[in-house]
Amino acid sequence: MATFFGEVVVAPSRAGLDEEEEAREETPEDREIRREIEKKRYRRRCSGGEIDVLWTWKSGGCAEEPLVCSRFIVAIGRNAAAFLSSFILDSVCWEVVGVVKLWNEWCRTSSTTNVLPTDSFCLFYRLISDPTVLLCQCSCYVAEDQQFQWLEKVFGSMQKKGLQVTILSTCPVADYKTQESTLTLASPFLKALKTKEFQDQVCCPLLEQPNIVRDLPAA
Amino acid sequence: MFIPCDRGGGSAAPDFKGFTLLTPAVSVGNVGQLAIDLVISTLDMTKVGYFYTDCLVPMVGNNPYATAEENSTELSINAEVYSLPSKKLVVLQIRSPFIKNKYRPFCETLLSWVKSSKCARVVLLSSSHAYQRDDEQLLGTPLRYLLTPDMEKAVGGRMQELNWKEMEKVAAYPGISDTDKVLHVPGGGITKLLFTESYSKGIQMAVLLKFCSEGDNIPDAFVLANYLNEWLQLIKSEVSTSNNSTDPSSQWKIPSSWRLLFGSGLPPALF
């Protein structure tokens, strides 16, 4: 397509792939960077995965046994993680039971459980008074090709019968689609999505179409 | 890969033996997906399951085909299966792009599901970059079809009757004469791969595509849906009394999720 200045550019296509065309558009520097990143990801994938979930709980035997969990609260993103830190978590009632070690182009987490709020981390906590209540603070970005692996590894360690999962996350108001302008909306505001199996009362209105949720919360 | 919906009462998994599978390719303008939205919405198809796959970018929202408060709260994800047994039609709707390097595994899994569920044939709705057309393709209809050999035997005659145009092959090395002609569907996403794989696996597949560009692709979706309807006769085309032509465009029901396709309302302070 031609732009205002008359040069012809290839419009990005929602088709997404056409890998041969993608390669042709890249500069040699971009190609080199992409190759290095892929090599790094591939090396980590081979040595036991880009994502590692390290559980530290002692009771219940070895790590292969599923963790009995009745309530799992997952906070995804810095805002949601900060909410849990400010209002829910404390060292008296909650203990760290696990950490996710992952690497991608945007962030890297380590296996340390002693983190600063500005770090990228993904930690699991358990309520000491009721060890079946689990909480996850995930402030790191889980890349789209790692989300499935994250889920399989985390939920794979859990006994899922009777499990209720609550996911907390945030989205920019500018992304919210509504008839009026988002400028006049009273924000922040809450919206929810729930499965039909969730029978309890939801504390806020449900998310209207055409709005959707993406990334790890969606996964 | 395919997980049937739990409809309660211990009902058996749906049977798609002999059905036509209609599915989109994620392609330029998302025209195939939009056309499929029209089909599902108009025929009021029932969701019978979904694909559990790590090949597509995750997304979730509420029912995109909601017509009232009561049916608006069913969750919807990126790859869902709808069926209409009365027309022996099963539809797979794909709502997000492929994750890098995952489109091949998805094609393989999809085609093996087609075989295992004994679908009779696959109809793929797709699109291709309009700017890649050659001089001849710029004239006449922007719609094309492709058929695998088994499908050609079954319905090739019907395409002739409808006066449809087959997708032209292009020179493997443009500018050089006497070169082999190959199938090329620029902007068609996995169209070519699915077609060639179906060809080699003996699966009956028809591809219906439209040349288009990115932009407001709703009109393209209507054109493609009408094209499909010319062949499969999914909805009746009302004969318009004013000009005596059959135009089923008004018969397609736009889903509620097509609202606000280009974002929220404008702030009044702008003016």
PDB file of C-alpha atoms in Angstrom, chain B:
ATOM      1  CA  MET B   1      -7.670 -31.692  21.325  1.00  0.00           C
ATOM      2  CA  PHE B   2     -11.481 -31.578  21.025  1.00  0.00           C
ATOM      3  CA  ILE B   3     -13.242 -31.334  24.389  1.00  0.00           C
ATOM      4  CA  PRO B   4     -17.020 -31.761  24.202  1.00  0.00           C
ATOM      5  CA  CYS B   5     -19.224 -29.462  26.284  1.00  0.00           C
ATOM      6  CA  ASP B   6     -20.771 -31.070  29.279  1.00  0.00           C
ATOM      7  CA  ARG B   7     -24.463 -30.790  28.475  1.00  0.00           C
ATOM      8  CA  GLY B   8     -25.406 -32.704  31.599  1.00  0.00           C
ATOM      9  CA  GLY B   9     -27.182 -36.051  31.899  1.00  0.00           C
ATOM     10  CA  GLY B  10     -24.037 -37.895  30.870  1.00  0.00           C
ATOM     11  CA  SER B  11     -24.748 -37.292  27.188  1.00  0.00           C
ATOM     12  CA  ALA B  12     -22.324 -38.886  24.752  1.00  0.00           C
ATOM     13  CA  ALA B  13     -19.764 -36.866  22.792  1.00  0.00           C
ATOM     14  CA  PRO B  14     -21.270 -35.387  19.607  1.00  0.00           C
ATOM     15  CA  ASP B  15     -21.028 -37.462  16.447  1.00  0.00           C
ATOM     16  CA  PHE B  16     -19.753 -35.635  13.347  1.00  0.00           C
ATOM     17  CA  LYS B  17     -19.708 -38.590  10.994  1.00  0.00           C
ATOM     18  CA  GLY B  18     -20.583 -37.421   7.491  1.00  0.00           C
ATOM     19  CA  PHE B  19     -20.730 -33.761   8.539  1.00  0.00           C
ATOM     20  CA  THR B  20     -19.252 -30.818   6.679  1.00  0.00           C
ATOM     21  CA  LEU B  21     -16.643 -29.011   8.773  1.00  0.00           C
ATOM     22  CA  LEU B  22     -16.629 -25.284   8.126  1.00  0.00           C
ATOM     23  CA  THR B  23     -13.633 -23.421   9.498  1.00  0.00           C
ATOM     24  CA  PRO B  24     -11.769 -20.166   8.856  1.00  0.00           C
ATOM     25  CA  ALA B  25      -8.132 -19.517   8.182  1.00  0.00           C
ATOM     26  CA  VAL B  26      -6.806 -16.585  10.217  1.00  0.00           C
ATOM     27  CA  SER B  27      -6.001 -14.429   7.197  1.00  0.00           C
ATOM     28  CA  VAL B  28      -5.878 -10.876   5.902  1.00  0.00           C
ATOM     29  CA  GLY B  29      -8.819  -8.861   7.198  1.00  0.00           C
ATOM     30  CA  ASN B  30      -9.972 -11.836   9.311  1.00  0.00           C
ATOM     31  CA  VAL B  31     -12.638 -12.249   6.620  1.00  0.00           C
ATOM     32  CA  GLY B  32     -13.003 -16.015   7.075  1.00  0.00           C
ATOM     33  CA  GLN B  33     -13.538 -15.616  10.808  1.00  0.00           C
ATOM     34  CA  LEU B  34     -16.061 -12.802  10.334  1.00  0.00           C
ATOM     35  CA  ALA B  35     -17.986 -14.851   7.769  1.00  0.00           C
ATOM     36  CA  ILE B  36     -18.051 -17.784  10.184  1.00  0.00           C
ATOM     37  CA  ASP B  37     -19.400 -15.443  12.882  1.00  0.00           C
ATOM     38  CA  LEU B  38     -22.270 -14.610  10.516  1.00  0.00           C
ATOM     39  CA  VAL B  39     -22.982 -18.296   9.897  1.00  0.00           C
ATOM     40  CA  ILE B  40     -22.974 -19.211  13.601  1.00  0.00           C
ATOM     41  CA  SER B  41     -25.047 -16.195  14.563  1.00  0.00           C
ATOM     42  CA  THR B  42     -27.641 -16.513  11.791  1.00  0.00           C
ATOM     43  CA  LEU B  43     -28.144 -20.265  12.105  1.00  0.00           C
ATOM     44  CA  ASP B  44     -28.190 -19.948  15.907  1.00  0.00           C
ATOM     45  CA  MET B  45     -25.765 -22.842  16.166  1.00  0.00           C
ATOM     46  CA  THR B  46     -25.204 -24.633  19.455  1.00  0.00           C
ATOM     47  CA  LYS B  47     -21.768 -24.776  20.984  1.00  0.00           C
ATOM     48  CA  VAL B  48     -20.786 -28.428  21.373  1.00  0.00           C
ATOM     49  CA  GLY B  49     -17.214 -28.137  22.530  1.00  0.00           C
ATOM     50  CA  TYR B  50     -13.849 -26.459  22.179  1.00  0.00           C
ATOM     51  CA  PHE B  51     -10.260 -27.195  21.229  1.00  0.00           C
ATOM     52  CA  TYR B  52      -7.781 -27.443  24.089  1.00  0.00           C
ATOM     53  CA  THR B  53      -4.651 -26.305  22.335  1.00  0.00           C
ATOM     54  CA  ASP B  54      -1.401 -24.501  23.080  1.00  0.00           C
ATOM     55  CA  CYS B  55      -1.149 -23.349  19.457  1.00  0.00           C
ATOM     56  CA  LEU B  56      -3.386 -20.275  19.651  1.00  0.00           C
ATOM     57  CA  VAL B  57      -2.968 -17.081  21.669  1.00  0.00           C
ATOM     58  CA  PRO B  58      -5.283 -17.375  24.703  1.00  0.00           C
ATOM     59  CA  MET B  59      -8.315 -15.151  24.996  1.00  0.00           C
ATOM     60  CA  VAL B  60     -11.627 -15.319  26.816  1.00  0.00           C
ATOM     61  CA  GLY B  61     -14.788 -13.260  26.907  1.00  0.00           C
ATOM     62  CA  ASN B  62     -18.507 -13.598  27.326  1.00  0.00           C
ATOM     63  CA  ASN B  63     -20.818 -15.074  24.691  1.00  0.00           C
ATOM     64  CA  PRO B  64     -20.171 -13.234  21.398  1.00  0.00           C
ATOM     65  CA  TYR B  65     -23.528 -14.295  19.975  1.00  0.00           C
ATOM     66  CA  ALA B  66     -25.598 -13.181  22.952  1.00  0.00           C
ATOM     67  CA  THR B  67     -29.067 -11.975  22.099  1.00  0.00           C
ATOM     68  CA  ALA B  68     -30.378 -11.329  25.612  1.00  0.00           C
ATOM     69  CA  GLU B  69     -29.282 -10.938  29.225  1.00  0.00           C
ATOM     70  CA  GLU B  70     -29.877 -14.629  29.901  1.00  0.00           C
ATOM     71  CA  ASN B  71     -27.535 -16.016  27.283  1.00  0.00           C
ATOM     72  CA  SER B  72     -24.822 -13.368  27.578  1.00  0.00           C
ATOM     73  CA  THR B  73     -22.839 -14.904  30.400  1.00  0.00           C
ATOM     74  CA  GLU B  74     -21.479 -18.073  28.829  1.00  0.00           C
ATOM     75  CA  LEU B  75     -17.698 -17.942  28.530  1.00  0.00           C
ATOM     76  CA  SER B  76     -16.153 -18.140  25.094  1.00  0.00           C
ATOM     77  CA  ILE B  77     -12.537 -18.922  24.200  1.00  0.00           C
ATOM     78  CA  ASN B  78     -10.241 -18.933  21.206  1.00  0.00           C
ATOM     79  CA  ALA B  79     -11.239 -22.162  19.416  1.00  0.00           C
ATOM     80  CA  GLU B  80     -14.800 -23.389  19.743  1.00  0.00           C
ATOM     81  CA  VAL B  81     -16.931 -25.915  17.914  1.00  0.00           C
ATOM     82  CA  TYR B  82     -20.582 -25.337  17.006  1.00  0.00           C
ATOM     83  CA  SER B  83     -22.955 -27.749  15.328  1.00  0.00           C
ATOM     84  CA  LEU B  84     -26.217 -27.855  13.413  1.00  0.00           C
ATOM     85  CA  PRO B  85     -27.163 -31.511  12.952  1.00  0.00           C
ATOM     86  CA  SER B  86     -30.148 -30.667  10.749  1.00  0.00           C
ATOM     87  CA  LYS B  87     -27.755 -29.413   8.071  1.00  0.00           C
ATOM     88  CA  LYS B  88     -24.980 -31.882   8.977  1.00  0.00           C
ATOM     89  CA  LEU B  89     -22.804 -28.865   9.648  1.00  0.00           C
ATOM     90  CA  VAL B  90     -20.075 -28.502  12.238  1.00  0.00           C
ATOM     91  CA  VAL B  91     -18.191 -25.231  12.555  1.00  0.00           C
ATOM     92  CA  LEU B  92     -14.850 -24.523  14.195  1.00  0.00           C
ATOM     93  CA  GLN B  93     -14.402 -20.835  14.976  1.00  0.00           C
ATOM     94  CA  ILE B  94     -10.884 -19.568  15.641  1.00  0.00           C
ATOM     95  CA  ARG B  95     -10.615 -16.263  17.472  1.00  0.00           C
ATOM     96  CA  SER B  96      -6.923 -15.591  17.904  1.00  0.00           C
ATOM     97  CA  PRO B  97      -3.672 -15.814  15.939  1.00  0.00           C
ATOM     98  CA  PHE B  98      -1.220 -18.680  16.072  1.00  0.00           C
ATOM     99  CA  ILE B  99       1.606 -18.678  18.566  1.00  0.00           C
ATOM    100  CA  LYS B 100       4.963 -18.544  16.830  1.00  0.00           C
ATOM    101  CA  ASN B 101       5.999 -21.872  15.260  1.00  0.00           C
ATOM    102  CA  LYS B 102       2.771 -23.522  16.348  1.00  0.00           C
ATOM    103  CA  TYR B 103       0.738 -23.351  13.155  1.00  0.00           C
ATOM    104  CA  ARG B 104       2.105 -26.602  11.769  1.00  0.00           C
ATOM    105  CA  PRO B 105       1.246 -28.704  14.847  1.00  0.00           C
ATOM    106  CA  PHE B 106      -2.208 -27.116  14.794  1.00  0.00           C
ATOM    107  CA  CYS B 107      -2.780 -28.093  11.160  1.00  0.00           C
ATOM    108  CA  GLU B 108      -1.682 -31.650  11.863  1.00  0.00           C
ATOM    109  CA  THR B 109      -3.892 -31.981  14.915  1.00  0.00           C
ATOM    110  CA  LEU B 110      -6.851 -30.418  13.135  1.00  0.00           C
ATOM    111  CA  LEU B 111      -6.606 -32.737  10.152  1.00  0.00           C
ATOM    112  CA  SER B 112      -6.177 -35.811  12.326  1.00  0.00           C
ATOM    113  CA  TRP B 113      -9.302 -34.725  14.244  1.00  0.00           C
ATOM    114  CA  VAL B 114     -11.139 -34.385  10.926  1.00  0.00           C
ATOM    115  CA  LYS B 115     -10.168 -37.962  10.102  1.00  0.00           C
ATOM    116  CA  SER B 116     -10.945 -39.405  13.524  1.00  0.00           C
ATOM    117  CA  SER B 117     -14.355 -37.713  13.738  1.00  0.00           C
ATOM    118  CA  LYS B 118     -15.099 -38.946  10.182  1.00  0.00           C
ATOM    119  CA  CYS B 119     -16.167 -35.584   8.792  1.00  0.00           C
ATOM    120  CA  ALA B 120     -17.106 -35.982   5.156  1.00  0.00           C
ATOM    121  CA  ARG B 121     -15.425 -32.807   3.947  1.00  0.00           C
ATOM    122  CA  VAL B 122     -13.845 -29.541   5.055  1.00  0.00           C
ATOM    123  CA  VAL B 123     -14.738 -26.089   3.770  1.00  0.00           C
ATOM    124  CA  LEU B 124     -12.107 -23.460   4.574  1.00  0.00           C
ATOM    125  CA  LEU B 125     -12.992 -19.772   4.391  1.00  0.00           C
ATOM    126  CA  SER B 126     -10.025 -17.543   3.745  1.00  0.00           C
ATOM    127  CA  SER B 127      -8.751 -14.390   2.096  1.00  0.00           C
ATOM    128  CA  SER B 128      -5.715 -13.157   0.225  1.00  0.00           C
ATOM    129  CA  HIS B 129      -3.958  -9.811  -0.187  1.00  0.00           C
ATOM    130  CA  ALA B 130      -5.760  -7.763  -2.818  1.00  0.00           C
ATOM    131  CA  TYR B 131      -2.577  -5.871  -3.658  1.00  0.00           C
ATOM    132  CA  GLN B 132      -0.880  -9.084  -4.816  1.00  0.00           C
ATOM    133  CA  ARG B 133      -3.332  -9.642  -7.667  1.00  0.00           C
ATOM    134  CA  ASP B 134      -2.020  -9.640 -11.205  1.00  0.00           C
ATOM    135  CA  ASP B 135      -3.604  -7.618 -14.013  1.00  0.00           C
ATOM    136  CA  GLU B 136      -6.147 -10.295 -14.901  1.00  0.00           C
ATOM    137  CA  GLN B 137      -7.199 -10.862 -11.314  1.00  0.00           C
ATOM    138  CA  LEU B 138      -7.881  -7.135 -10.910  1.00  0.00           C
ATOM    139  CA  LEU B 139     -10.838  -7.547 -13.254  1.00  0.00           C
ATOM    140  CA  GLY B 140     -13.970  -9.466 -12.477  1.00  0.00           C
ATOM    141  CA  THR B 141     -14.909 -11.250  -9.299  1.00  0.00           C
ATOM    142  CA  PRO B 142     -12.589 -11.087  -6.250  1.00  0.00           C
ATOM    143  CA  LEU B 143     -13.815 -14.504  -5.132  1.00  0.00           C
ATOM    144  CA  ARG B 144     -11.974 -17.749  -5.781  1.00  0.00           C
ATOM    145  CA  TYR B 145     -12.223 -21.412  -4.909  1.00  0.00           C
ATOM    146  CA  LEU B 146      -9.882 -24.384  -4.618  1.00  0.00           C
ATOM    147  CA  LEU B 147     -10.764 -28.075  -4.497  1.00  0.00           C
ATOM    148  CA  THR B 148      -8.750 -31.155  -3.601  1.00  0.00           C
ATOM    149  CA  PRO B 149      -9.048 -33.889  -6.268  1.00  0.00           C
ATOM    150  CA  ASP B 150     -11.588 -35.942  -4.266  1.00  0.00           C
ATOM    151  CA  MET B 151     -13.670 -32.839  -3.717  1.00  0.00           C
ATOM    152  CA  GLU B 152     -13.336 -31.931  -7.405  1.00  0.00           C
ATOM    153  CA  LYS B 153     -14.940 -35.248  -8.326  1.00  0.00           C
ATOM    154  CA  ALA B 154     -17.764 -34.662  -5.899  1.00  0.00           C
ATOM    155  CA  VAL B 155     -18.623 -31.004  -6.504  1.00  0.00           C
ATOM    156  CA  GLY B 156     -16.507 -29.756  -9.404  1.00  0.00           C
ATOM    157  CA  GLY B 157     -19.556 -29.815 -11.633  1.00  0.00           C
ATOM    158  CA  ARG B 158     -21.496 -27.595  -9.247  1.00  0.00           C
ATOM    159  CA  MET B 159     -18.697 -24.985  -9.315  1.00  0.00           C
ATOM    160  CA  GLN B 160     -18.933 -24.969 -13.106  1.00  0.00           C
ATOM    161  CA  GLU B 161     -22.679 -24.422 -12.934  1.00  0.00           C
ATOM    162  CA  LEU B 162     -22.206 -21.551 -10.510  1.00  0.00           C
ATOM    163  CA  ASN B 163     -19.620 -20.080 -12.856  1.00  0.00           C
ATOM    164  CA  TRP B 164     -17.053 -19.790 -10.105  1.00  0.00           C
ATOM    165  CA  LYS B 165     -13.409 -18.978 -10.720  1.00  0.00           C
ATOM    166  CA  GLU B 166     -10.663 -21.295  -9.571  1.00  0.00           C
ATOM    167  CA  MET B 167      -7.698 -19.718  -7.800  1.00  0.00           C
ATOM    168  CA  GLU B 168      -4.969 -19.208 -10.384  1.00  0.00           C
ATOM    169  CA  LYS B 169      -1.527 -20.650  -9.888  1.00  0.00           C
ATOM    170  CA  VAL B 170       1.406 -18.279 -10.176  1.00  0.00           C
ATOM    171  CA  ALA B 171       4.857 -18.707 -11.599  1.00  0.00           C
ATOM    172  CA  ALA B 172       7.296 -20.106  -9.061  1.00  0.00           C
ATOM    173  CA  TYR B 173       9.866 -17.555 -10.218  1.00  0.00           C
ATOM    174  CA  PRO B 174       8.047 -14.412 -11.334  1.00  0.00           C
ATOM    175  CA  GLY B 175       9.549 -12.758 -14.338  1.00  0.00           C
ATOM    176  CA  ILE B 176      11.014 -15.974 -15.701  1.00  0.00           C
ATOM    177  CA  SER B 177       8.927 -17.657 -18.350  1.00  0.00           C
ATOM    178  CA  ASP B 178       8.631 -21.411 -18.724  1.00  0.00           C
ATOM    179  CA  THR B 179       8.690 -21.867 -15.015  1.00  0.00           C
ATOM    180  CA  ASP B 180       6.524 -24.139 -12.902  1.00  0.00           C
ATOM    181  CA  LYS B 181       3.234 -22.812 -11.681  1.00  0.00           C
ATOM    182  CA  VAL B 182       2.594 -23.089  -7.956  1.00  0.00           C
ATOM    183  CA  LEU B 183      -0.251 -22.324  -5.599  1.00  0.00           C
ATOM    184  CA  HIS B 184       0.359 -19.100  -3.704  1.00  0.00           C
ATOM    185  CA  VAL B 185      -2.097 -17.566  -1.251  1.00  0.00           C
ATOM    186  CA  PRO B 186      -0.385 -14.446   0.132  1.00  0.00           C
ATOM    187  CA  GLY B 187      -1.972 -13.299   3.372  1.00  0.00           C
ATOM    188  CA  GLY B 188      -3.938 -16.518   3.618  1.00  0.00           C
ATOM    189  CA  GLY B 189      -2.355 -17.730   6.828  1.00  0.00           C
ATOM    190  CA  ILE B 190      -2.483 -21.527   6.980  1.00  0.00           C
ATOM    191  CA  THR B 191      -4.696 -21.838   3.867  1.00  0.00           C
ATOM    192  CA  LYS B 192      -2.025 -23.218   1.598  1.00  0.00           C
ATOM    193  CA  LEU B 193      -0.641 -25.580   4.232  1.00  0.00           C
ATOM    194  CA  LEU B 194      -4.056 -26.963   5.145  1.00  0.00           C
ATOM    195  CA  PHE B 195      -4.945 -27.367   1.487  1.00  0.00           C
ATOM    196  CA  THR B 196      -1.756 -29.186   0.530  1.00  0.00           C
ATOM    197  CA  GLU B 197      -1.902 -31.383   3.632  1.00  0.00           C
ATOM    198  CA  SER B 198      -5.535 -32.307   2.931  1.00  0.00           C
ATOM    199  CA  TYR B 199      -4.558 -33.045  -0.655  1.00  0.00           C
ATOM    200  CA  SER B 200      -1.862 -35.458   0.476  1.00  0.00           C
ATOM    201  CA  LYS B 201      -4.007 -37.065   3.175  1.00  0.00           C
ATOM    202  CA  GLY B 202      -6.955 -37.628   0.859  1.00  0.00           C
ATOM    203  CA  ILE B 203      -9.249 -35.348   2.844  1.00  0.00           C
ATOM    204  CA  GLN B 204     -11.963 -33.642   0.794  1.00  0.00           C
ATOM    205  CA  MET B 205     -11.376 -29.923   1.133  1.00  0.00           C
ATOM    206  CA  ALA B 206     -12.745 -26.839  -0.552  1.00  0.00           C
ATOM    207  CA  VAL B 207     -11.222 -23.411  -0.013  1.00  0.00           C
ATOM    208  CA  LEU B 208     -13.358 -20.327  -0.620  1.00  0.00           C
ATOM    209  CA  LEU B 209     -11.435 -17.077  -0.532  1.00  0.00           C
ATOM    210  CA  LYS B 210     -11.781 -13.403  -1.286  1.00  0.00           C
ATOM    211  CA  PHE B 211      -9.152 -10.897  -2.297  1.00  0.00           C
ATOM    212  CA  CYS B 212      -9.218  -8.044   0.190  1.00  0.00           C
ATOM    213  CA  SER B 213      -7.165  -5.608   2.228  1.00  0.00           C
ATOM    214  CA  GLU B 214      -7.070  -4.759   5.926  1.00  0.00           C
ATOM    215  CA  GLY B 215      -9.665  -2.222   6.978  1.00  0.00           C
ATOM    216  CA  ASP B 216     -13.371  -2.470   7.662  1.00  0.00           C
ATOM    217  CA  ASN B 217     -13.822  -6.033   6.490  1.00  0.00           C
ATOM    218  CA  ILE B 218     -17.478  -6.436   7.366  1.00  0.00           C
ATOM    219  CA  PRO B 219     -18.599  -6.014   3.721  1.00  0.00           C
ATOM    220  CA  ASP B 220     -15.972  -8.596   2.699  1.00  0.00           C
ATOM    221  CA  ALA B 221     -17.396 -10.988   5.283  1.00  0.00           C
ATOM    222  CA  PHE B 222     -20.885 -10.600   3.836  1.00  0.00           C
ATOM    223  CA  VAL B 223     -19.604 -11.193   0.306  1.00  0.00           C
ATOM    224  CA  LEU B 224     -17.745 -14.333   1.385  1.00  0.00           C
ATOM    225  CA  ALA B 225     -20.720 -15.619   3.377  1.00  0.00           C
ATOM    226  CA  ASN B 226     -22.991 -15.097   0.356  1.00  0.00           C
ATOM    227  CA  TYR B 227     -20.457 -16.912  -1.826  1.00  0.00           C
ATOM    228  CA  LEU B 228     -20.522 -19.856   0.568  1.00  0.00           C
ATOM    229  CA  ASN B 229     -24.308 -19.725   0.596  1.00  0.00           C
ATOM    230  CA  GLU B 230     -24.525 -19.917  -3.204  1.00  0.00           C
ATOM    231  CA  TRP B 231     -23.070 -23.406  -2.889  1.00  0.00           C
ATOM    232  CA  LEU B 232     -24.151 -24.773   0.495  1.00  0.00           C
ATOM    233  CA  GLN B 233     -27.544 -23.018   0.642  1.00  0.00           C
ATOM    234  CA  LEU B 234     -27.341 -22.528   4.397  1.00  0.00           C
ATOM    235  CA  ILE B 235     -29.896 -19.733   4.397  1.00  0.00           C
ATOM    236  CA  LYS B 236     -32.679 -18.922   1.974  1.00  0.00           C
ATOM    237  CA  SER B 237     -32.043 -15.962  -0.262  1.00  0.00           C
ATOM    238  CA  GLU B 238     -35.157 -13.844  -0.466  1.00  0.00           C
ATOM    239  CA  VAL B 239     -36.007 -12.677  -3.925  1.00  0.00           C
ATOM    240  CA  SER B 240     -36.128  -8.911  -3.848  1.00  0.00           C
ATOM    241  CA  THR B 241     -39.299  -7.735  -5.568  1.00  0.00           C
ATOM    242  CA  SER B 242     -37.879  -4.341  -6.545  1.00  0.00           C
ATOM    243  CA  ASN B 243     -35.047  -5.535  -8.756  1.00  0.00           C
ATOM    244  CA  ASN B 244     -35.843  -9.252  -8.936  1.00  0.00           C
ATOM    245  CA  SER B 245     -32.414 -10.270  -7.669  1.00  0.00           C
ATOM    246  CA  THR B 246     -31.545 -12.665  -4.908  1.00  0.00           C
ATOM    247  CA  ASP B 247     -29.438 -10.980  -2.257  1.00  0.00           C
ATOM    248  CA  PRO B 248     -29.183 -12.806   1.035  1.00  0.00           C
ATOM    249  CA  SER B 249     -27.060 -10.090   2.684  1.00  0.00           C
ATOM    250  CA  SER B 250     -30.004  -8.863   4.708  1.00  0.00           C
ATOM    251  CA  GLN B 251     -30.670 -12.389   5.952  1.00  0.00           C
ATOM    252  CA  TRP B 252     -27.390 -12.678   7.851  1.00  0.00           C
ATOM    253  CA  LYS B 253     -27.598 -11.773  11.526  1.00  0.00           C
ATOM    254  CA  ILE B 254     -24.752  -9.634  12.808  1.00  0.00           C
ATOM    255  CA  PRO B 255     -23.516 -10.935  16.196  1.00  0.00           C
ATOM    256  CA  SER B 256     -23.627  -8.594  19.175  1.00  0.00           C
ATOM    257  CA  SER B 257     -19.834  -8.841  19.557  1.00  0.00           C
ATOM    258  CA  TRP B 258     -19.340  -6.847  16.333  1.00  0.00           C
ATOM    259  CA  ARG B 259     -20.262  -3.685  18.215  1.00  0.00           C
ATOM    260  CA  LEU B 260     -17.536  -1.100  18.702  1.00  0.00           C
ATOM    261  CA  LEU B 261     -15.225  -2.773  16.202  1.00  0.00           C
ATOM    262  CA  PHE B 262     -13.175   0.369  15.948  1.00  0.00           C
ATOM    263  CA  GLY B 263     -13.040   1.273  19.623  1.00  0.00           C
ATOM    264  CA  SER B 264     -15.039   3.182  22.184  1.00  0.00           C
ATOM    265  CA  GLY B 265     -17.107   6.290  21.655  1.00  0.00           C
ATOM    266  CA  LEU B 266     -15.361   9.627  21.171  1.00  0.00           C
ATOM    267  CA  PRO B 267     -14.929  12.101  24.034  1.00  0.00           C
ATOM    268  CA  PRO B 268     -17.276  15.075  23.482  1.00  0.00           C
ATOM    269  CA  ALA B 269     -14.421  17.405  24.510  1.00  0.00           C
ATOM    270  CA  LEU B 270     -12.757  16.554  21.204  1.00  0.00           C
ATOM    271  CA  PHE B 271     -15.153  18.773  19.303  1.00  0.00           C
TER     272      PHE B 271
END
